[in-house]
mmCIF file of C-alpha atoms in Angstrom:
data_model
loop_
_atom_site.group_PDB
_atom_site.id
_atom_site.type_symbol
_atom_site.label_atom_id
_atom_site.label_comp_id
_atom_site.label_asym_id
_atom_site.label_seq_id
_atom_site.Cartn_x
_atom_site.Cartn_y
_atom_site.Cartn_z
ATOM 1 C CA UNK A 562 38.766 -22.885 1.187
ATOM 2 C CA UNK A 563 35.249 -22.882 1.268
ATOM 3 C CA UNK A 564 33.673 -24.913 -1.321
ATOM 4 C CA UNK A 565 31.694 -23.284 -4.344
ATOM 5 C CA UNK A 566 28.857 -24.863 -3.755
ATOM 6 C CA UNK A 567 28.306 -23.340 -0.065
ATOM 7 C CA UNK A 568 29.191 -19.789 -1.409
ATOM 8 C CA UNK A 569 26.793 -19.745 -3.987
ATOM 9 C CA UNK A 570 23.722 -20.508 -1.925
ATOM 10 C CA UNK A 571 24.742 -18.033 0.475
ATOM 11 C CA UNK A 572 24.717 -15.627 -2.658
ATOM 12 C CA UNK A 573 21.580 -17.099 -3.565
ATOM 13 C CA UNK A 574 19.927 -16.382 0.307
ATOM 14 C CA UNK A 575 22.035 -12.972 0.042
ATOM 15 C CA UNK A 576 20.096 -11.849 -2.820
ATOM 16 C CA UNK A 577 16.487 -13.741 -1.158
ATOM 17 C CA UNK A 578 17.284 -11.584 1.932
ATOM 18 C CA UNK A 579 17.546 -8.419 -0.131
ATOM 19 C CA UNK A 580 14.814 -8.778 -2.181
ATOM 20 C CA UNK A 581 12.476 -9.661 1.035
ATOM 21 C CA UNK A 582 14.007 -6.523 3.431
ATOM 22 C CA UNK A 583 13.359 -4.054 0.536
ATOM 23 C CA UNK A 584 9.943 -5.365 -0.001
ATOM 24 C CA UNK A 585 8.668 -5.585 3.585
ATOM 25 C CA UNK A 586 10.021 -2.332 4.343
ATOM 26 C CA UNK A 587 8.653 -0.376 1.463
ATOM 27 C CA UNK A 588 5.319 -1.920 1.390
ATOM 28 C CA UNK A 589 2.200 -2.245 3.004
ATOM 29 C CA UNK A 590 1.925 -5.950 2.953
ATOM 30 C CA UNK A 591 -0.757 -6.539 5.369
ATOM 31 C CA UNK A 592 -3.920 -5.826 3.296
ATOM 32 C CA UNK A 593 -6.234 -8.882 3.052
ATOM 33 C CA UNK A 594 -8.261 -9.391 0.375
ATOM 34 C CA UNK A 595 -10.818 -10.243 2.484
ATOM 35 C CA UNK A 596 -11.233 -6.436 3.466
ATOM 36 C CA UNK A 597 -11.860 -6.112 -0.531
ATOM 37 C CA UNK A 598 -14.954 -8.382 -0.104
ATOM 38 C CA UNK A 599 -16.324 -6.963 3.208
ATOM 39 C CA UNK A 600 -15.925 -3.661 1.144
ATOM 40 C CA UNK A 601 -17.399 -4.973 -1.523
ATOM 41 C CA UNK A 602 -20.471 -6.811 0.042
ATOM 42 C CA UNK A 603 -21.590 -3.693 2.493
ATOM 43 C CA UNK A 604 -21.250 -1.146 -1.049
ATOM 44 C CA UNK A 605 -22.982 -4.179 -2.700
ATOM 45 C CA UNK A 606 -25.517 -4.565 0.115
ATOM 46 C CA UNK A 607 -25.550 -0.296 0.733
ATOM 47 C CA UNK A 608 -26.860 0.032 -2.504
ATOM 48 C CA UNK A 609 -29.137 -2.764 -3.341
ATOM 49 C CA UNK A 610 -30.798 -0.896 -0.310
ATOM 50 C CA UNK A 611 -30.518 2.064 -1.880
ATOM 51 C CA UNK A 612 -32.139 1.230 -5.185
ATOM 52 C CA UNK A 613 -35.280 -0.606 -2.965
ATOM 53 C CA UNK A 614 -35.635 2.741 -1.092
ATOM 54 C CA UNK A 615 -36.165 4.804 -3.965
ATOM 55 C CA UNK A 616 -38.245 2.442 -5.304
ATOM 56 C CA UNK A 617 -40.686 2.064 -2.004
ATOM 57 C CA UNK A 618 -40.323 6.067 -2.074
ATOM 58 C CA UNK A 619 -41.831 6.399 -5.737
ATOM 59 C CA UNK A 620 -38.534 8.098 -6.473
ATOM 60 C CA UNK A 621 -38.137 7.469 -10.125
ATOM 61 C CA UNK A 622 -34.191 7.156 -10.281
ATOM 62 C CA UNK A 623 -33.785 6.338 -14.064
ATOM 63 C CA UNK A 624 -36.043 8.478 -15.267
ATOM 64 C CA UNK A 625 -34.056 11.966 -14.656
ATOM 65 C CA UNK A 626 -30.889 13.412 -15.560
ATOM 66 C CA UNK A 627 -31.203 16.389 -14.179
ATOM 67 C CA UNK A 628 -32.715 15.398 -10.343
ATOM 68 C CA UNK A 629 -33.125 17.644 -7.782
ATOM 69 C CA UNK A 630 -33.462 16.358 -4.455
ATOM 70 C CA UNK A 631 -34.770 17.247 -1.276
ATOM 71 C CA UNK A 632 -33.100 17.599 1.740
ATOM 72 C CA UNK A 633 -34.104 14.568 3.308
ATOM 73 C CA UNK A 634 -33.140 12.384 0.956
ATOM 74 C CA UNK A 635 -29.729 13.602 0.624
ATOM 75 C CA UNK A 636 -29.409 13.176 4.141
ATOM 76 C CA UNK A 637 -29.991 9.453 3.890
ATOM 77 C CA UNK A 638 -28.268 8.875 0.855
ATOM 78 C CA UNK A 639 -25.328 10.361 2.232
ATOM 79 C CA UNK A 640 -25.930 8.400 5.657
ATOM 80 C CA UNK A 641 -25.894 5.321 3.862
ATOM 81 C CA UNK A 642 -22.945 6.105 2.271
ATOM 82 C CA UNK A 643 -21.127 7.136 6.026
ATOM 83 C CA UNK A 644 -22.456 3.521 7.206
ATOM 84 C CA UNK A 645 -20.892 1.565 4.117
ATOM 85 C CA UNK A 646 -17.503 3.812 4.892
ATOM 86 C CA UNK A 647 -17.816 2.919 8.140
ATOM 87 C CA UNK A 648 -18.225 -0.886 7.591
ATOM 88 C CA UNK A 649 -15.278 -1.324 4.859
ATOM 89 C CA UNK A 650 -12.551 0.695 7.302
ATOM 90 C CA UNK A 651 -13.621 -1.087 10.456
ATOM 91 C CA UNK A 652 -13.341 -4.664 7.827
ATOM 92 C CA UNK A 653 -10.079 -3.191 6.450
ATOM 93 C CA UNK A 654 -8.798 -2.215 9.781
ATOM 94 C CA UNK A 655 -9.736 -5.714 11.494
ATOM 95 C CA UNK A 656 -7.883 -7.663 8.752
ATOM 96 C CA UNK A 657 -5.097 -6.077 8.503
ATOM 97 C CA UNK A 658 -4.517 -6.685 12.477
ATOM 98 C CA UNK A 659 -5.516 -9.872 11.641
ATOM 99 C CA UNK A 660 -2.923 -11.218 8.801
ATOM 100 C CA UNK A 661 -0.016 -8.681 10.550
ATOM 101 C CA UNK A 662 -0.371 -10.559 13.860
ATOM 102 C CA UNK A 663 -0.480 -13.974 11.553
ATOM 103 C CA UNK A 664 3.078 -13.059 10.087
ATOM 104 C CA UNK A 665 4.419 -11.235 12.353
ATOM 105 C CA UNK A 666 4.665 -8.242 10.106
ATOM 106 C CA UNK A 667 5.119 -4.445 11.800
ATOM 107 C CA UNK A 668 1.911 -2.454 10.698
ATOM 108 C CA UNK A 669 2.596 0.844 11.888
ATOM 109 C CA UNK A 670 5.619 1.611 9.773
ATOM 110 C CA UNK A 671 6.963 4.311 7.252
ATOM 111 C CA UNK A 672 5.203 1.934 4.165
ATOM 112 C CA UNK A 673 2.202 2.341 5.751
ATOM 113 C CA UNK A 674 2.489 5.948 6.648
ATOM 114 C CA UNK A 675 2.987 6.883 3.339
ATOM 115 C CA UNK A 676 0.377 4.260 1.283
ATOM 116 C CA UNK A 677 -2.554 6.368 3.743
ATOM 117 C CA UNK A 678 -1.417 9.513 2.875
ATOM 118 C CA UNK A 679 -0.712 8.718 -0.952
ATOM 119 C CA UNK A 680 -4.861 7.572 -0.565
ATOM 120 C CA UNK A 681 -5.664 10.194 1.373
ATOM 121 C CA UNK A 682 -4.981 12.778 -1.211
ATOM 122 C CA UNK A 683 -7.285 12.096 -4.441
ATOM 123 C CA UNK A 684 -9.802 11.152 -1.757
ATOM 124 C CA UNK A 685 -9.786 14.210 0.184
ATOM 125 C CA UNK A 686 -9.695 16.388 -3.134
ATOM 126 C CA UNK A 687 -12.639 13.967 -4.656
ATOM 127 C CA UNK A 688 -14.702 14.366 -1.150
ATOM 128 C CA UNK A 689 -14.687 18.069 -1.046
ATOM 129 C CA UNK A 690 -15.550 18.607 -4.668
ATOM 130 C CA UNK A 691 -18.507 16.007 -3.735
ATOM 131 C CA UNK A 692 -19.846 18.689 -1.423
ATOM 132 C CA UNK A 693 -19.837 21.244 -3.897
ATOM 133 C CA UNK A 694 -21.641 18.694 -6.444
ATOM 134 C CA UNK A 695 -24.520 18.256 -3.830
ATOM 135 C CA UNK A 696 -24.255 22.119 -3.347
ATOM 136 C CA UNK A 697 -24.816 22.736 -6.617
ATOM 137 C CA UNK A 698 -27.571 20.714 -7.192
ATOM 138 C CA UNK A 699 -25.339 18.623 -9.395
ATOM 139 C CA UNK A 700 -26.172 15.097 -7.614
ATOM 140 C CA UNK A 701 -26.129 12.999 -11.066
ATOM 141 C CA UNK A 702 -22.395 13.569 -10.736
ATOM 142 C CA UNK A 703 -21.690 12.310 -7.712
ATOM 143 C CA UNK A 704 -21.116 8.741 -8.517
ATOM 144 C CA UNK A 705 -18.581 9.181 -11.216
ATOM 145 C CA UNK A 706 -16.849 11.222 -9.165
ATOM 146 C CA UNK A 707 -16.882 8.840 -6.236
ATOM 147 C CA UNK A 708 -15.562 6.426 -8.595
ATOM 148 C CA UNK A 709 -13.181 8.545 -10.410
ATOM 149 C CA UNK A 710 -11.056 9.925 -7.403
ATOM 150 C CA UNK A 711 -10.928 6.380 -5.593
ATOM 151 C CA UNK A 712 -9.380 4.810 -8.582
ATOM 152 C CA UNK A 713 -7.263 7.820 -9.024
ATOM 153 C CA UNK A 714 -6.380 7.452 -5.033
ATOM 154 C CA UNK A 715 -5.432 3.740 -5.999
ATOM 155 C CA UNK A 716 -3.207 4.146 -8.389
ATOM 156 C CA UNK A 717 -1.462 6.401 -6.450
ATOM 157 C CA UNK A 718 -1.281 4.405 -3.671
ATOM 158 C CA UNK A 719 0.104 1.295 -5.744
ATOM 159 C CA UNK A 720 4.003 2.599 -4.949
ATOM 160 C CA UNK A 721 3.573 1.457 -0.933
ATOM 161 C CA UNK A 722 1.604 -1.575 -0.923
ATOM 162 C CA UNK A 723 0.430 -4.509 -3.445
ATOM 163 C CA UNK A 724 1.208 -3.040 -6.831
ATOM 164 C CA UNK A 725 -1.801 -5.579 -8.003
ATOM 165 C CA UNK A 726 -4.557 -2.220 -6.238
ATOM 166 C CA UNK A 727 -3.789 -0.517 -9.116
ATOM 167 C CA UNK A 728 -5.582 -2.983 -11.638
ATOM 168 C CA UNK A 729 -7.854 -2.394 -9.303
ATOM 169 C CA UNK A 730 -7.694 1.836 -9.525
ATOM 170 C CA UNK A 731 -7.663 1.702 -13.042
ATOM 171 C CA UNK A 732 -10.809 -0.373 -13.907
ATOM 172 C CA UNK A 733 -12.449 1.854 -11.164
ATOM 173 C CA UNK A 734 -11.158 5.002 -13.432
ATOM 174 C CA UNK A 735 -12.721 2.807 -16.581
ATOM 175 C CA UNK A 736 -16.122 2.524 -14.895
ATOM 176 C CA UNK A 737 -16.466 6.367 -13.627
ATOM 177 C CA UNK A 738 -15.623 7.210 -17.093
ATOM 178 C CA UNK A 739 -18.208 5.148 -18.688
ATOM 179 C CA UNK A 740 -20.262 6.294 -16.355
ATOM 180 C CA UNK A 741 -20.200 9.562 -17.015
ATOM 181 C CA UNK A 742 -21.882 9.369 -20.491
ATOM 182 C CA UNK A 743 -24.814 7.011 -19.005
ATOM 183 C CA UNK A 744 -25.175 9.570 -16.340
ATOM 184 C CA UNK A 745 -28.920 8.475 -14.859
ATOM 185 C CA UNK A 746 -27.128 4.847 -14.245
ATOM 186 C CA UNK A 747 -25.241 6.635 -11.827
ATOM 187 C CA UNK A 748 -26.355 3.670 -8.846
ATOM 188 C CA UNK A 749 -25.634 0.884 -10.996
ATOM 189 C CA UNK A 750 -22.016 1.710 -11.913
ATOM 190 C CA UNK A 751 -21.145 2.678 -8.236
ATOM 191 C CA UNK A 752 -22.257 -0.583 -7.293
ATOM 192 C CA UNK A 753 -20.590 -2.559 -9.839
ATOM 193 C CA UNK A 754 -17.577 -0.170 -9.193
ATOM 194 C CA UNK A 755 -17.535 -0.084 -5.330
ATOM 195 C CA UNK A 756 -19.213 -3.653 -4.821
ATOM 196 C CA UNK A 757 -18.437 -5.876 -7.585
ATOM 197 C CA UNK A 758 -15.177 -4.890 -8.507
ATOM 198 C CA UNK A 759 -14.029 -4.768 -4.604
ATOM 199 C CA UNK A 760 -15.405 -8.407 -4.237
ATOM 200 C CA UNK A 761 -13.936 -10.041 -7.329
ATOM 201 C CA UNK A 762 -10.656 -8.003 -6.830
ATOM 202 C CA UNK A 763 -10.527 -9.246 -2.956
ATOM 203 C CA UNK A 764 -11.186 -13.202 -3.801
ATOM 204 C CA UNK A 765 -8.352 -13.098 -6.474
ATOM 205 C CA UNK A 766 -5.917 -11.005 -4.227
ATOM 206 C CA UNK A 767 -6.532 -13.470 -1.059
ATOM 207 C CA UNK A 768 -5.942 -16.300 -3.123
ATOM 208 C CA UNK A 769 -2.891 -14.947 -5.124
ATOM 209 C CA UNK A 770 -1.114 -14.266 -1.753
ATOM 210 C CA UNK A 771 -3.115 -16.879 0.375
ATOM 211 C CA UNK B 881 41.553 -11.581 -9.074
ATOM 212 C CA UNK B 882 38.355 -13.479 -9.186
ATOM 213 C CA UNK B 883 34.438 -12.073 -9.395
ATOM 214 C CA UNK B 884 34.316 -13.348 -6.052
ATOM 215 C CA UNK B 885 36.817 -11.050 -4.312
ATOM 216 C CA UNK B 886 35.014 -8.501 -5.838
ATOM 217 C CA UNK B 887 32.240 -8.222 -2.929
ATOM 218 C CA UNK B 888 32.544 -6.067 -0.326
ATOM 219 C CA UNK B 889 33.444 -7.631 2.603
ATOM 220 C CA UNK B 890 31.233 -4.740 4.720
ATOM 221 C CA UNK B 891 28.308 -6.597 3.263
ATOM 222 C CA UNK B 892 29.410 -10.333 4.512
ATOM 223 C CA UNK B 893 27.014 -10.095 7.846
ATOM 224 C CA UNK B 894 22.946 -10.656 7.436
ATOM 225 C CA UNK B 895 22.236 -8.020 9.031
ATOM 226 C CA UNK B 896 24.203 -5.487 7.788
ATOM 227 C CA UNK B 897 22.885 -6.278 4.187
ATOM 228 C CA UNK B 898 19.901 -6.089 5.732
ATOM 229 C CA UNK B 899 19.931 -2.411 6.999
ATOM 230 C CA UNK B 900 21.242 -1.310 3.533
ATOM 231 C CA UNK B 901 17.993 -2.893 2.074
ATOM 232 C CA UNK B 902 16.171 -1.580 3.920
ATOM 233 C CA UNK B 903 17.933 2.108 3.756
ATOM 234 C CA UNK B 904 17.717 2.003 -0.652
ATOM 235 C CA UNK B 905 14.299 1.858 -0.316
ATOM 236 C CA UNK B 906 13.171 4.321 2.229
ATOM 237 C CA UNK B 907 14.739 7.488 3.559
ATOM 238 C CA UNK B 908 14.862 7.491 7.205
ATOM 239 C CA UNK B 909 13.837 4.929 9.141
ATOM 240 C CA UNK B 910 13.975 4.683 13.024
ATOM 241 C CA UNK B 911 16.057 2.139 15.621
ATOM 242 C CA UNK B 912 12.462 0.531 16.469
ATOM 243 C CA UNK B 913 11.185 0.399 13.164
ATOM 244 C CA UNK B 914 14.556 -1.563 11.590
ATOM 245 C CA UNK B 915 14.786 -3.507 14.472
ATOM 246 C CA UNK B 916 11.164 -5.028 14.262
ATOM 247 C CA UNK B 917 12.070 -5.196 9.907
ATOM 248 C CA UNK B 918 15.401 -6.819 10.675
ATOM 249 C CA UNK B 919 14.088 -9.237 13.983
ATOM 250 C CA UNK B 920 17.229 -8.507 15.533
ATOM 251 C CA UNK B 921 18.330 -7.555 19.185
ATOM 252 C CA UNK B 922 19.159 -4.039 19.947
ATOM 253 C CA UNK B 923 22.847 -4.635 20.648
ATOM 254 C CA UNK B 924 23.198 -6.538 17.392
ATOM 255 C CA UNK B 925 21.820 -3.638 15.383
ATOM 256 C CA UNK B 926 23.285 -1.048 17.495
ATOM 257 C CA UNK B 927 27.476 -2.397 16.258
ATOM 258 C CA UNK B 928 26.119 -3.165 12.828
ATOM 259 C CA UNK B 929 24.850 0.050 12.494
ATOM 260 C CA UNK B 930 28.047 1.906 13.629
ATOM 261 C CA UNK B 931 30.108 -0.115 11.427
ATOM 262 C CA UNK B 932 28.472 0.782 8.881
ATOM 263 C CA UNK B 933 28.625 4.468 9.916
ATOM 264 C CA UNK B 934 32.371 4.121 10.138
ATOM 265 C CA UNK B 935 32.436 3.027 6.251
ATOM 266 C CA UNK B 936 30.173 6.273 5.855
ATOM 267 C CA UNK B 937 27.506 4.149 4.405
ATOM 268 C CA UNK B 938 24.777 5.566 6.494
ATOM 269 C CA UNK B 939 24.226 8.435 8.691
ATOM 270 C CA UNK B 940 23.046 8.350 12.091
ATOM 271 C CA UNK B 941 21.048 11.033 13.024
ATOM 272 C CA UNK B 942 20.364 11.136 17.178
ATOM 273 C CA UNK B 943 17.358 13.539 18.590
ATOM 274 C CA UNK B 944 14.977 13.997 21.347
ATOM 275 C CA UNK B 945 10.991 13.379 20.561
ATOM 276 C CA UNK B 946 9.838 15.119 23.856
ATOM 277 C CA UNK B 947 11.947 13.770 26.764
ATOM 278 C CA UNK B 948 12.432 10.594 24.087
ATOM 279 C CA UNK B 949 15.650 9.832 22.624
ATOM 280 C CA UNK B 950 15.555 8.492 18.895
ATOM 281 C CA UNK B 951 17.756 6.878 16.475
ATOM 282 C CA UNK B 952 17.410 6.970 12.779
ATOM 283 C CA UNK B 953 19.665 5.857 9.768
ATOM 284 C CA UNK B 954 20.079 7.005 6.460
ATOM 285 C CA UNK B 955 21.978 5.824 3.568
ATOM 286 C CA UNK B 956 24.694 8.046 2.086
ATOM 287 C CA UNK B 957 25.780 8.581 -1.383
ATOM 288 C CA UNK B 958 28.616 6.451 -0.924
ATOM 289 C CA UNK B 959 26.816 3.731 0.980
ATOM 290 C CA UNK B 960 24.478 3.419 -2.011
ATOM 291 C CA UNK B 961 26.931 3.172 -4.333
ATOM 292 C CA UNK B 962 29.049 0.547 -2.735
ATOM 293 C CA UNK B 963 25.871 -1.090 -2.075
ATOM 294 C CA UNK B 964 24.656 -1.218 -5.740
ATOM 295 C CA UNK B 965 27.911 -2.594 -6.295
ATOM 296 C CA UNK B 966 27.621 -5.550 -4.174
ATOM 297 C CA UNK B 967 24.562 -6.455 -6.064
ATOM 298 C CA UNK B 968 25.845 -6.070 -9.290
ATOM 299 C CA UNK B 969 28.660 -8.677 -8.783
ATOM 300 C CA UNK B 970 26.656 -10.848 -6.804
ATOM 301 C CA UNK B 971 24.450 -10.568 -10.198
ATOM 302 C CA UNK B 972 26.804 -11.405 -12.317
ATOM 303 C CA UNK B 973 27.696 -13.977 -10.401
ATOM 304 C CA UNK B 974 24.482 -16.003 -11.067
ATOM 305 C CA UNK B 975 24.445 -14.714 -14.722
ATOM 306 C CA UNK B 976 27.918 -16.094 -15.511
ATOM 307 C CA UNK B 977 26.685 -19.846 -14.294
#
């Protein structure tokens, strides 16, 4: 007879093992906080720039609620935007590789599949009605909306990966809201919504899980 | 009878409570895909997995993706019952200490 003592710590690893194959394989596990502060920095970085070029410009940013802009300037805001995109996914993208490879964790899997798609969703919805925003002449309600629909997207997304993102979605939802009664400090909440928050959110995540 | 003779014995094997893990949590999941979650060779999944089919705990559902053949596994009803089971007495197990 096997003693009790070696039965219950195979119970005990049973239960380890269970816990650990239902979490790998529902979850995206591979996101590194350090993609939060890349995010962060380039949003942080994107729109300190932003701010100085309206400045050297003589575009008076705080002044009006109701701005209308002219076509050149909404092409570089929204290039500047594009670049900051650009620079968060290719971060996200190269630390994920990064930390998978590290623990030898699958990325391409069914977690994952679903997580982009859950994201994908609120963003593509908040994106489009972007466009009709600018369309419309209604550019002072861009950056709540930004703000709004990527902390929507998070929470939505918190199912399939860390289920710490959606702190992170729903203090993103609290600053778009705020936001949208201060409306001509549109800049400053997207940056402490897309920069600051991403930052602070990626230092406490890498350490949690460090 | 004691709590202990309660567990299913189609559970005693790693792997196999592995595959059921993985199969309460997601709906279909491919050969490559639980053999990469598992880190097990494809013989050893390939006889856990039809053992398990022969309790009717899972399904196995075989199909071409272009000239591709592919294997995926679902759990059944009764699979996730039995399974839910098995945790609940090796629960109660730990509770009862």
């Amino acid at each position: 007879m096997q003693s009790t003592f070696y039965m219950d710590s195979k119970h005990h690893e049973d239960l380890i093992h269970i816990r650990s194959m239902m979490e790998r394989s529902s979850r995206f596990i591979s996101l590194s906080g350090l993609s939060g502060v890349c995010a962060g920095l380039s949003a942080l970085i994107g729109g300190l720039y932003i701010l100085q070029w309206f400045k050297t410009n003589k575009i008076n940013y705080f002044d009006l609620e109701d701005r209308v802009y002219g076509r050149d300037v909404i092409t570089h805001l929204i290039g500047v935007g594009m670049i900051i995109l650009i620079v968060a996914l290719i971060s996200a993208i190269f630390f994920t590789v990064r930390k998978s490879q590290k623990y030898k964790l699958p990325i391409w899997t069914t977690a994952t599949k679903q997580m982009l798609i859950q994201l994908a969703i609120p963003l593509l919805v908040g994106a489009i009605f972007c466009l009709a925003l600018i369309k419309y002449n209604l550019m002072v309600l861009v950056a709540p909306t930004t703000l709004l629909f990527y902390g929507l997207a998070l929470v939505n997304a918190e199912k399939y990966t860390y289920s710490d993102i959606k702190y992170l979605g729903v203090l993103e939802i609290i600053v778009g809201l705020v936001s949208l009664f201060y409306l001509r400090y549109g800049l400053v909440f997207w940056i402490i919504g897309f920069g600051i928050l991403h930052i602070v959110y990626g230092l406490v995540v890498f350490k949690k899980y460090k | 009878m004691s709590i202990i003779d309660k567990l299913n014995k189609d559970f005693e094997s790693r792997v196999r409570l592995g595959i059921m893990s993985v199969l309460m949590v997601n709906e279909w999941i491919d050969f490559t895909e639980m053999k990469a979650l598992l880190e097990i060779t494809d013989g050893n999944l390939a006889s856990h997995s039809t053992a398990l089919e022969k309790s009717n705990y899972i399904e196995i559902k075989k199909e071409f993706v272009g000239k591709k053949p592919k294997t995926s596994y679902r759990a059944t009803a009764l699979g996730r019952k039995a399974f839910t089971d098995h945790l609940n007495v090796l629960e109660k197990l730990f509770k009862s200490k």
